[in-house]
Short mmCIF file of C-alpha atoms in Angstrom, two decimals:
data_model
loop_
_atom_site.label_atom_id
_atom_site.label_comp_id
_atom_site.label_asym_id
_atom_site.label_seq_id
_atom_site.Cartn_x
_atom_site.Cartn_y
_atom_site.Cartn_z
CA UNK A 182 7.87 -3.25 35.16
CA UNK A 183 4.77 -5.24 36.05
CA UNK A 184 3.92 -8.74 37.16
CA UNK A 185 1.86 -10.43 34.46
CA UNK A 186 -0.40 -13.24 35.63
CA UNK A 187 -1.38 -15.86 33.07
CA UNK A 188 -4.41 -18.07 33.50
CA UNK A 189 -3.69 -20.52 30.72
CA UNK A 190 -0.14 -21.01 29.45
CA UNK A 191 -0.56 -22.73 26.09
CA UNK A 192 0.40 -21.34 22.70
CA UNK A 193 -0.95 -17.83 23.29
CA UNK A 194 -0.11 -17.60 26.99
CA UNK A 195 3.38 -18.98 26.50
CA UNK A 196 4.09 -16.58 23.65
CA UNK A 197 2.89 -13.57 25.65
CA UNK A 198 4.99 -14.74 28.61
CA UNK A 199 8.13 -14.92 26.47
CA UNK A 200 7.60 -11.40 25.16
CA UNK A 201 6.78 -10.09 28.63
CA UNK A 202 9.94 -11.54 30.17
CA UNK A 203 11.95 -10.17 27.26
CA UNK A 204 10.53 -6.73 28.03
CA UNK A 205 11.56 -6.98 31.69
CA UNK A 206 8.24 -8.00 33.25
CA UNK A 207 7.85 -10.86 35.69
CA UNK A 208 5.34 -13.57 34.83
CA UNK A 209 3.34 -15.98 36.96
CA UNK A 210 2.14 -18.89 34.86
CA UNK A 211 -0.75 -21.24 35.52
CA UNK A 212 -2.90 -23.85 33.83
CA UNK A 213 -5.46 -26.48 34.73
CA UNK A 214 -2.83 -29.22 35.02
CA UNK A 215 -0.92 -27.64 37.89
CA UNK A 216 2.42 -25.87 38.41
CA UNK A 217 4.58 -28.97 37.89
CA UNK A 218 3.39 -29.21 34.27
CA UNK A 219 4.95 -25.81 33.59
CA UNK A 220 8.46 -26.64 34.78
CA UNK A 221 9.98 -26.67 31.29
CA UNK A 222 8.47 -23.32 30.34
CA UNK A 223 9.58 -21.74 33.62
CA UNK A 224 13.10 -23.08 33.08
CA UNK A 225 13.12 -21.63 29.57
CA UNK A 226 11.94 -18.22 30.75
CA UNK A 227 14.37 -17.96 33.63
CA UNK A 228 14.30 -16.17 36.99
CA UNK A 229 11.55 -13.73 36.08
CA UNK A 230 9.05 -16.60 35.72
CA UNK A 231 7.36 -18.91 38.18
CA UNK A 232 4.48 -21.36 38.09
CA UNK A 233 1.43 -21.24 40.32
CA UNK A 234 -2.23 -22.13 40.51
CA UNK A 235 -4.74 -20.00 38.57
CA UNK A 236 -5.88 -18.34 41.80
CA UNK A 237 -2.28 -17.56 42.75
CA UNK A 238 -1.49 -16.19 39.29
CA UNK A 239 -4.61 -14.04 39.45
CA UNK A 240 -3.67 -12.70 42.88
CA UNK A 241 -0.06 -12.02 41.93
CA UNK A 242 -0.64 -10.25 38.62
CA UNK A 243 -0.75 -6.50 38.24
CA UNK A 244 -2.25 -7.33 34.85
CA UNK A 245 -3.75 -10.76 34.13
CA UNK A 246 -4.18 -12.56 30.81
CA UNK A 247 -7.01 -15.11 30.62
CA UNK A 248 -6.36 -17.52 27.79
CA UNK A 249 -8.36 -20.66 28.52
CA UNK A 250 -10.93 -22.32 26.24
CA UNK A 251 -14.18 -20.38 26.35
CA UNK A 252 -16.13 -23.28 27.82
CA UNK A 253 -13.91 -23.00 30.92
CA UNK A 254 -14.43 -19.27 31.52
CA UNK A 255 -16.50 -19.84 34.67
CA UNK A 256 -13.46 -21.50 36.26
CA UNK A 257 -11.54 -18.20 36.16
CA UNK A 258 -10.99 -16.93 39.74
CA UNK A 259 -13.28 -14.06 40.67
CA UNK A 260 -12.20 -12.73 44.05
CA UNK A 261 -8.49 -12.68 43.17
CA UNK A 262 -9.22 -10.58 40.06
CA UNK A 263 -11.36 -7.99 41.83
CA UNK A 264 -10.33 -4.49 40.70
CA UNK A 265 -7.77 -5.79 38.18
CA UNK A 266 -7.37 -5.35 34.44
CA UNK A 267 -7.89 -8.65 32.62
CA UNK A 268 -6.99 -9.32 28.98
CA UNK A 269 -9.35 -11.86 27.42
CA UNK A 270 -8.02 -13.74 24.38
CA UNK A 271 -11.08 -15.89 23.78
CA UNK A 272 -13.09 -16.87 20.74
CA UNK A 273 -16.21 -19.00 20.47
CA UNK A 274 -15.75 -22.30 18.67
CA UNK A 275 -18.97 -24.32 19.04
CA UNK A 276 -17.23 -27.56 18.05
CA UNK A 277 -14.89 -27.09 21.06
CA UNK A 278 -17.03 -25.11 23.48
CA UNK A 279 -20.44 -26.69 22.84
CA UNK A 280 -23.40 -24.43 22.13
CA UNK A 281 -23.65 -21.25 24.19
CA UNK A 282 -27.13 -19.82 23.72
CA UNK A 283 -26.22 -16.17 24.32
CA UNK A 284 -23.54 -16.33 21.64
CA UNK A 285 -25.73 -18.23 19.21
CA UNK A 286 -28.43 -15.54 19.35
CA UNK A 287 -25.71 -12.84 19.51
CA UNK A 288 -27.25 -11.14 22.51
CA UNK A 289 -23.75 -10.81 23.95
CA UNK A 290 -20.11 -11.42 23.03
CA UNK A 291 -17.37 -13.67 24.38
CA UNK A 292 -15.60 -10.98 26.38
CA UNK A 293 -18.88 -9.69 27.77
CA UNK A 294 -19.48 -13.20 29.12
CA UNK A 295 -16.17 -13.04 30.96
CA UNK A 296 -16.93 -9.50 32.16
CA UNK A 297 -20.24 -10.73 33.58
CA UNK A 298 -18.34 -13.50 35.38
CA UNK A 299 -15.86 -10.90 36.72
CA UNK A 300 -18.19 -8.00 37.59
CA UNK A 301 -15.59 -6.07 39.58
CA UNK A 302 -12.72 -6.56 37.12
CA UNK A 303 -11.96 -4.58 33.96
CA UNK A 304 -11.94 -6.89 30.95
CA UNK A 305 -10.21 -5.89 27.72
CA UNK A 306 -10.49 -8.09 24.65
CA UNK A 307 -7.20 -8.70 22.83
CA UNK A 308 -4.91 -11.29 21.21
CA UNK A 309 -7.96 -13.20 19.95
CA UNK A 310 -7.67 -12.39 16.24
CA UNK A 311 -4.03 -13.27 15.64
CA UNK A 312 -2.22 -16.58 15.17
CA UNK A 313 0.02 -17.20 18.15
CA UNK A 314 3.22 -17.41 16.10
CA UNK A 315 2.59 -13.96 14.65
CA UNK A 316 2.40 -12.41 18.15
CA UNK A 317 6.14 -12.96 18.52
CA UNK A 318 7.12 -12.79 14.86
CA UNK A 319 5.65 -9.33 14.28
CA UNK A 320 6.67 -7.68 17.56
CA UNK A 321 8.82 -4.60 16.94
CA UNK A 322 10.55 -2.03 19.19
CA UNK A 323 8.90 1.33 19.82
CA UNK A 324 9.57 3.65 16.89
CA UNK A 325 10.14 0.86 14.39
CA UNK A 326 8.31 1.64 11.14
CA UNK A 327 7.35 -2.01 10.80
CA UNK A 328 5.23 -2.10 13.95
CA UNK A 329 1.78 -3.67 13.78
CA UNK A 330 -1.43 -2.96 15.66
CA UNK A 331 -3.45 -5.33 17.79
CA UNK A 332 -7.17 -4.72 18.14
CA UNK A 333 -8.55 -4.22 21.64
CA UNK A 334 -12.00 -3.52 23.03
CA UNK A 335 -13.13 -2.66 26.55
CA UNK A 336 -15.57 -0.63 28.60
CA UNK A 337 -12.95 1.12 30.75
CA UNK A 338 -10.72 3.72 29.14
CA UNK A 339 -8.25 3.42 32.02
CA UNK A 340 -8.05 -0.36 31.55
CA UNK A 341 -7.47 0.07 27.84
CA UNK A 342 -4.63 2.50 28.59
CA UNK A 343 -3.07 -0.12 30.87
CA UNK A 344 -3.31 -2.73 28.13
CA UNK A 345 -2.01 -0.28 25.53
CA UNK A 346 1.06 0.36 27.70
CA UNK A 347 1.65 -3.36 28.11
CA UNK A 348 1.33 -3.97 24.38
CA UNK A 349 3.76 -1.15 23.72
CA UNK A 350 6.28 -2.75 26.06
CA UNK A 351 6.17 -6.07 24.18
CA UNK A 352 6.35 -4.61 20.69
CA UNK A 353 2.80 -3.73 19.60
CA UNK A 354 0.55 -0.73 19.09
CA UNK A 355 -3.07 -0.92 20.17
CA UNK A 356 -6.05 -0.24 17.91
CA UNK A 357 -9.05 0.71 20.06
CA UNK A 358 -12.22 -0.71 18.52
CA UNK A 359 -14.45 0.64 21.28
CA UNK A 360 -16.48 -1.00 24.08
CA UNK A 361 -16.59 -4.74 24.71
CA UNK A 362 -19.85 -4.98 22.76
CA UNK A 363 -17.90 -4.05 19.62
CA UNK A 364 -15.54 -6.98 20.09
CA UNK A 365 -17.64 -9.00 17.66
CA UNK A 366 -16.04 -7.01 14.84
CA UNK A 367 -12.82 -9.00 15.17
CA UNK A 368 -14.18 -12.32 16.36
CA UNK A 369 -13.96 -15.67 14.55
CA UNK A 370 -14.76 -15.61 10.80
CA UNK A 371 -14.74 -11.82 10.43
CA UNK A 372 -12.41 -10.06 7.93
CA UNK A 373 -10.19 -8.84 10.79
CA UNK A 374 -9.72 -12.33 12.22
CA UNK A 375 -6.20 -13.53 11.47
CA UNK A 376 -6.09 -12.41 7.85
CA UNK A 377 -4.56 -8.92 8.32
CA UNK A 378 -1.36 -10.54 9.58
CA UNK A 379 -0.91 -13.06 6.76
CA UNK A 380 1.70 -12.52 4.06
CA UNK A 381 0.04 -15.05 1.75
CA UNK A 382 -3.27 -16.80 1.29
CA UNK A 383 -3.73 -19.55 3.87
CA UNK A 384 -3.89 -23.13 2.66
CA UNK A 385 -6.69 -25.38 3.93
CA UNK A 386 -7.73 -22.72 6.42
CA UNK A 387 -4.38 -22.75 8.27
CA UNK A 388 -3.01 -19.43 9.51
CA UNK A 389 0.48 -20.94 9.80
CA UNK A 390 2.12 -18.80 7.11
CA UNK A 391 4.70 -16.01 7.46
CA UNK A 392 3.31 -12.87 9.05
CA UNK A 393 3.19 -9.33 7.70
CA UNK A 394 2.74 -5.90 9.20
CA UNK A 395 -0.86 -4.87 9.87
CA UNK A 396 -1.51 -1.16 10.42
CA UNK A 397 -4.48 0.85 11.63
CA UNK A 398 -5.21 1.72 8.00
CA UNK A 399 -5.40 -1.99 7.23
CA UNK A 400 -7.79 -2.65 10.08
CA UNK A 401 -10.29 0.18 9.67
CA UNK A 402 -12.04 -1.11 6.52
CA UNK A 403 -11.97 -4.71 7.77
CA UNK A 404 -13.70 -3.79 11.01
CA UNK A 405 -16.33 -1.77 9.13
CA UNK A 406 -16.94 -4.72 6.81
CA UNK A 407 -17.64 -7.14 9.67
CA UNK A 408 -21.01 -8.89 9.61
CA UNK A 409 -22.92 -10.60 12.38
CA UNK A 410 -23.05 -14.36 12.05
CA UNK A 411 -26.77 -14.18 11.31
CA UNK A 412 -26.04 -11.95 8.32
CA UNK A 413 -23.22 -14.05 6.85
#
């Protein structure tokens, strides 16, 4: 079992932490408000969880999940993540993150921004195209015919194997989309963003509907159908 560091412990981070503890991993939680703000979540998760600062969570984790708003990505600790595999859950929402020129002209992608900030880490994109409630709702044991896939992208095959093993432990199969540069295929507003996991048509843009299994066969045509923002 591994120690999972979480930089950001909101809806996505908290959900991943619950699944990780359930699978036998230890978790070290952090957020921008400080360890005391995480007391309730730590109490819920039990003895395999503790709260820390982002730098401490980064240093402690064998695998680290970064799930902070994109505009805060430069606050992610660098030295403590040197040589480590980092899962990036981010999406670009201009109304939240302000305008980021490199993403507006599509000369790079969100996870490539984080990779540039962490040049000696191994960033793998994941958990960005699924509603947080579905992460837990759709998790299934290994061998269960109802298992779903989660898209990942990364430049290191070894890092993607590490993430694949972690996903397997918490109830998911991985669908390898390719290098980080291909992560745009399941970013915000693409066919593979959120919709594969929905059992019914969302109302008013909300993804808060019951989930359904999403397989590799479901994902393949959606990823191929993705268009760049400039072509939408």
